[in-house]
mmCIF file of C-alpha atoms and ligand atoms in Angstrom:
data_model
loop_
_atom_site.group_PDB
_atom_site.id
_atom_site.type_symbol
_atom_site.label_atom_id
_atom_site.label_comp_id
_atom_site.label_asym_id
_atom_site.label_seq_id
_atom_site.Cartn_x
_atom_site.Cartn_y
_atom_site.Cartn_z
ATOM 1 C CA MET A 293 0.453 -0.584 -0.101
ATOM 2 C CA GLU A 294 1.033 3.565 -0.980
ATOM 3 C CA HIS A 295 2.042 5.642 2.480
ATOM 4 C CA LYS A 296 1.173 8.840 2.146
ATOM 5 C CA LEU A 297 2.130 12.159 5.549
ATOM 6 C CA PRO A 298 -1.308 13.038 6.284
ATOM 7 C CA GLU A 299 -2.897 16.053 4.984
ATOM 8 C CA LEU A 300 -2.457 18.894 7.528
ATOM 9 C CA ASP A 301 -5.091 20.894 9.585
ATOM 10 C CA TYR A 302 -3.020 24.965 10.084
ATOM 11 C CA ALA A 303 -2.436 26.887 7.157
ATOM 12 C CA HIS A 304 2.446 26.338 6.735
ATOM 13 C CA GLU A 305 2.684 29.985 8.349
ATOM 14 C CA ALA A 306 0.068 29.611 10.890
ATOM 15 C CA LEU A 307 2.477 28.479 13.348
ATOM 16 C CA GLU A 308 5.179 31.104 12.933
ATOM 17 C CA PRO A 309 6.537 32.883 15.278
ATOM 18 C CA ALA A 310 7.178 29.179 16.387
ATOM 19 C CA ILE A 311 7.803 26.614 13.177
ATOM 20 C CA SER A 312 8.337 29.586 10.284
ATOM 21 C CA ARG A 313 6.527 28.747 6.445
ATOM 22 C CA ASN A 314 10.046 28.380 5.052
ATOM 23 C CA THR A 315 10.440 25.931 7.368
ATOM 24 C CA ILE A 316 6.975 23.491 6.973
ATOM 25 C CA ALA A 317 8.208 23.583 3.519
ATOM 26 C CA TYR A 318 11.182 21.592 4.409
ATOM 27 C CA HIS A 319 10.519 19.831 6.844
ATOM 28 C CA TYR A 320 6.921 18.248 6.044
ATOM 29 C CA GLY A 321 7.349 20.229 1.649
ATOM 30 C CA LYS A 322 11.009 17.656 1.376
ATOM 31 C CA HIS A 323 12.384 16.078 4.977
ATOM 32 C CA HIS A 324 8.663 13.337 5.947
ATOM 33 C CA GLN A 325 7.802 13.798 1.887
ATOM 34 C CA THR A 326 11.803 11.409 0.645
ATOM 35 C CA TYR A 327 10.875 9.546 4.445
ATOM 36 C CA ALA A 328 7.574 8.468 2.271
ATOM 37 C CA THR A 329 8.643 8.393 -0.814
ATOM 38 C CA ASN A 330 11.586 6.209 -0.110
ATOM 39 C CA LEU A 331 9.283 3.866 1.611
ATOM 40 C CA ASN A 332 7.298 2.953 -0.838
ATOM 41 C CA ARG A 333 10.743 2.875 -3.421
ATOM 42 C CA LEU A 334 11.906 -0.046 -0.238
ATOM 43 C CA ILE A 335 8.708 -2.281 -0.018
ATOM 44 C CA GLN A 336 8.529 -2.553 -3.370
ATOM 45 C CA SER A 337 8.056 -7.410 -3.987
ATOM 46 C CA THR A 338 9.203 -7.162 0.512
ATOM 47 C CA GLU A 339 6.628 -8.282 3.414
ATOM 48 C CA PHE A 340 5.557 -5.097 3.654
ATOM 49 C CA GLU A 341 4.220 -4.251 0.452
ATOM 50 C CA ASN A 342 0.604 -4.231 1.845
ATOM 51 C CA ALA A 343 2.204 -4.178 5.071
ATOM 52 C CA ASP A 344 0.087 -0.605 7.122
ATOM 53 C CA LEU A 345 2.878 1.832 8.506
ATOM 54 C CA GLU A 346 2.794 0.924 12.325
ATOM 55 C CA THR A 347 3.666 -2.963 11.496
ATOM 56 C CA ILE A 348 6.500 -2.326 9.112
ATOM 57 C CA VAL A 349 7.587 -0.116 12.194
ATOM 58 C CA MET A 350 6.618 -3.193 14.625
ATOM 59 C CA LYS A 351 8.670 -5.170 12.231
ATOM 60 C CA SER A 352 11.411 -3.392 10.413
ATOM 61 C CA SER A 353 14.908 -3.113 10.071
ATOM 62 C CA GLY A 354 17.333 -1.708 8.596
ATOM 63 C CA GLY A 355 16.200 1.060 5.260
ATOM 64 C CA ILE A 356 13.050 0.266 5.490
ATOM 65 C CA PHE A 357 12.675 0.719 9.390
ATOM 66 C CA ASN A 358 14.227 4.214 9.692
ATOM 67 C CA ASN A 359 12.054 5.358 6.541
ATOM 68 C CA ALA A 360 9.146 3.904 8.203
ATOM 69 C CA ALA A 361 9.661 5.143 11.587
ATOM 70 C CA GLN A 362 10.722 8.404 10.754
ATOM 71 C CA VAL A 363 6.807 8.736 8.714
ATOM 72 C CA TRP A 364 5.291 7.493 11.400
ATOM 73 C CA ASN A 365 7.156 10.756 14.273
ATOM 74 C CA HIS A 366 7.140 12.850 11.545
ATOM 75 C CA SER A 367 2.839 12.264 11.073
ATOM 76 C CA PHE A 368 3.173 12.354 14.956
ATOM 77 C CA TYR A 369 4.813 15.342 15.640
ATOM 78 C CA PHE A 370 2.736 16.971 12.852
ATOM 79 C CA THR A 371 -0.675 16.369 13.591
ATOM 80 C CA SER A 372 0.203 17.371 17.393
ATOM 81 C CA PHE A 373 0.007 20.926 16.936
ATOM 82 C CA SER A 374 -2.424 24.343 16.308
ATOM 83 C CA PRO A 375 -2.751 28.322 16.601
ATOM 84 C CA GLU A 376 -5.734 27.788 18.271
ATOM 85 C CA GLY A 377 -4.989 24.708 20.751
ATOM 86 C CA LYS A 378 -5.043 24.113 23.981
ATOM 87 C CA HIS A 379 -1.633 25.366 26.255
ATOM 88 C CA ALA A 380 -2.110 23.175 29.172
ATOM 89 C CA PRO A 381 -3.187 19.503 29.956
ATOM 90 C CA GLU A 382 -6.824 18.988 32.021
ATOM 91 C CA GLY A 383 -8.520 16.280 32.976
ATOM 92 C CA ALA A 384 -6.895 12.804 33.366
ATOM 93 C CA LEU A 385 -3.741 13.808 31.726
ATOM 94 C CA ALA A 386 -2.905 16.686 34.030
ATOM 95 C CA GLU A 387 -3.798 14.703 37.472
ATOM 96 C CA ALA A 388 -1.453 11.958 36.229
ATOM 97 C CA ILE A 389 1.461 14.519 35.143
ATOM 98 C CA ASN A 390 0.584 16.372 38.416
ATOM 99 C CA SER A 391 1.384 12.496 39.892
ATOM 100 C CA GLU A 392 4.578 12.166 38.515
ATOM 101 C CA TRP A 393 6.043 15.416 38.374
ATOM 102 C CA GLY A 394 4.304 17.445 40.622
ATOM 103 C CA SER A 395 3.080 20.571 37.823
ATOM 104 C CA PHE A 396 2.462 20.668 34.237
ATOM 105 C CA GLU A 397 5.688 23.044 34.883
ATOM 106 C CA LYS A 398 7.606 21.062 36.681
ATOM 107 C CA PHE A 399 7.620 18.878 33.244
ATOM 108 C CA LYS A 400 7.738 20.894 31.232
ATOM 109 C CA GLU A 401 11.200 21.354 32.481
ATOM 110 C CA GLU A 402 12.552 17.759 32.983
ATOM 111 C CA PHE A 403 10.873 17.507 29.496
ATOM 112 C CA GLU A 404 13.345 20.577 28.342
ATOM 113 C CA LYS A 405 15.819 18.522 29.852
ATOM 114 C CA ALA A 406 15.400 15.726 27.764
ATOM 115 C CA ALA A 407 14.757 17.295 24.390
ATOM 116 C CA VAL A 408 17.326 19.881 25.430
ATOM 117 C CA THR A 409 20.274 17.454 25.646
ATOM 118 C CA LEU A 410 19.517 14.876 23.244
ATOM 119 C CA PHE A 411 23.359 14.151 21.516
ATOM 120 C CA GLY A 412 22.997 14.201 17.630
ATOM 121 C CA SER A 413 20.078 13.248 15.635
ATOM 122 C CA GLY A 414 16.804 12.660 17.459
ATOM 123 C CA TRP A 415 12.954 12.787 18.995
ATOM 124 C CA ALA A 416 12.459 14.137 23.027
ATOM 125 C CA TRP A 417 9.243 12.266 24.066
ATOM 126 C CA LEU A 418 5.450 11.826 26.623
ATOM 127 C CA VAL A 419 4.572 8.063 26.544
ATOM 128 C CA ALA A 420 2.572 5.844 28.445
ATOM 129 C CA ASP A 421 3.625 2.524 28.875
ATOM 130 C CA LYS A 422 1.269 -0.582 29.476
ATOM 131 C CA ASP A 423 0.131 -0.042 32.848
ATOM 132 C CA GLY A 424 -0.818 3.775 32.747
ATOM 133 C CA LYS A 425 2.590 5.144 33.635
ATOM 134 C CA LEU A 426 4.027 8.859 32.171
ATOM 135 C CA LYS A 427 6.643 8.269 31.053
ATOM 136 C CA ILE A 428 9.442 11.141 29.620
ATOM 137 C CA MET A 429 12.077 9.240 26.525
ATOM 138 C CA GLN A 430 14.583 10.199 23.985
ATOM 139 C CA THR A 431 15.437 8.263 20.987
ATOM 140 C CA GLN A 432 16.947 8.132 18.487
ATOM 141 C CA ASN A 433 17.260 8.803 14.541
ATOM 142 C CA ALA A 434 14.319 6.912 13.102
ATOM 143 C CA GLY A 435 13.161 5.069 17.532
ATOM 144 C CA CYS A 436 10.201 5.155 17.917
ATOM 145 C CA PRO A 437 8.791 4.482 21.356
ATOM 146 C CA LEU A 438 5.721 1.783 19.923
ATOM 147 C CA THR A 439 9.518 -0.703 19.157
ATOM 148 C CA GLU A 440 9.698 -0.551 23.285
ATOM 149 C CA GLY A 441 5.995 -1.348 23.975
ATOM 150 C CA MET A 442 4.839 2.671 24.834
ATOM 151 C CA LYS A 443 2.172 4.803 23.489
ATOM 152 C CA PRO A 444 3.780 7.545 22.432
ATOM 153 C CA LEU A 445 1.355 10.457 23.400
ATOM 154 C CA MET A 446 3.364 13.941 22.314
ATOM 155 C CA THR A 447 7.385 15.360 20.731
ATOM 156 C CA MET A 448 9.384 17.776 19.973
ATOM 157 C CA ASP A 449 11.546 16.091 16.498
ATOM 158 C CA VAL A 450 14.770 17.957 17.524
ATOM 159 C CA TRP A 451 16.839 16.376 14.370
ATOM 160 C CA GLU A 452 18.445 20.212 13.216
ATOM 161 C CA HIS A 453 16.591 20.224 10.272
ATOM 162 C CA ALA A 454 13.578 20.463 12.394
ATOM 163 C CA TYR A 455 14.707 24.200 13.636
ATOM 164 C CA TYR A 456 18.228 25.279 11.595
ATOM 165 C CA LEU A 457 16.798 27.474 8.853
ATOM 166 C CA ASP A 458 14.377 29.145 11.541
ATOM 167 C CA TYR A 459 17.488 28.618 15.046
ATOM 168 C CA GLN A 460 20.365 28.286 13.584
ATOM 169 C CA ASN A 461 21.586 26.386 16.032
ATOM 170 C CA ARG A 462 19.976 27.115 19.302
ATOM 171 C CA ARG A 463 17.648 24.071 19.945
ATOM 172 C CA ALA A 464 16.492 25.007 23.239
ATOM 173 C CA ASP A 465 15.018 28.468 22.380
ATOM 174 C CA TYR A 466 13.422 25.964 19.400
ATOM 175 C CA ILE A 467 11.465 23.764 22.421
ATOM 176 C CA LYS A 468 10.367 26.150 24.989
ATOM 177 C CA ASN A 469 8.376 27.678 21.547
ATOM 178 C CA LEU A 470 6.796 24.359 21.016
ATOM 179 C CA TRP A 471 5.631 24.275 23.651
ATOM 180 C CA ASN A 472 3.338 27.074 21.920
ATOM 181 C CA ILE A 473 1.321 25.024 19.547
ATOM 182 C CA LEU A 474 1.266 22.381 21.489
ATOM 183 C CA ASP A 475 -2.181 21.575 21.233
ATOM 184 C CA TRP A 476 -3.228 19.259 24.895
ATOM 185 C CA GLY A 477 -6.258 18.719 23.402
ATOM 186 C CA VAL A 478 -4.933 16.459 20.763
ATOM 187 C CA ILE A 479 -2.929 15.207 23.302
ATOM 188 C CA GLU A 480 -5.384 14.645 26.068
ATOM 189 C CA SER A 481 -7.399 12.169 23.578
ATOM 190 C CA ARG A 482 -4.679 10.299 22.513
ATOM 191 C CA TYR A 483 -4.034 9.556 25.468
ATOM 192 C CA GLN A 484 -7.906 8.110 26.354
ATOM 193 C CA LEU A 485 -7.194 6.478 22.983
HETATM 194 MN MN1 MN B 780 12.016 15.931 11.033
#
């Protein structure tokens, strides 16, 4: 089956100044698209030819895994944002964050630490384990929490291509600004599933 990028339900300039139209054009339009194009080419005539994306992420390795996981991770990332989203969690997710970290502010501090200190290319994640316990995770390169039995709730892409056009080397500033566009309504609905 052909793997495609999700349509974005915001305009390409709608996330400015946190993420510019130019970064959406390259990061979504070129990087994300290239992972999907590569994946569609690599799975031809393999056991993954008709598999859904999550199955490929769970069962593949090498180049197929790298491209499949990057398609999954980027689709998850780009569908977490809204120019008019909810700026903080409520309900069960808010309670779970408070019981794990004490407060939403403290959680944000710990998450930022994980995102800033990740060496090289990768992703920082808020995940729930099989018992529903929340954790902050780092994955290198295309790493995806699904392969470790975790349910991803939120992520920040910290590959340089995610921020270099807007922030050059200032990864910490990029991370701080992402809090302004993350939609906690979306994140809450992932937690409830
Ligand atoms: Mn990326």
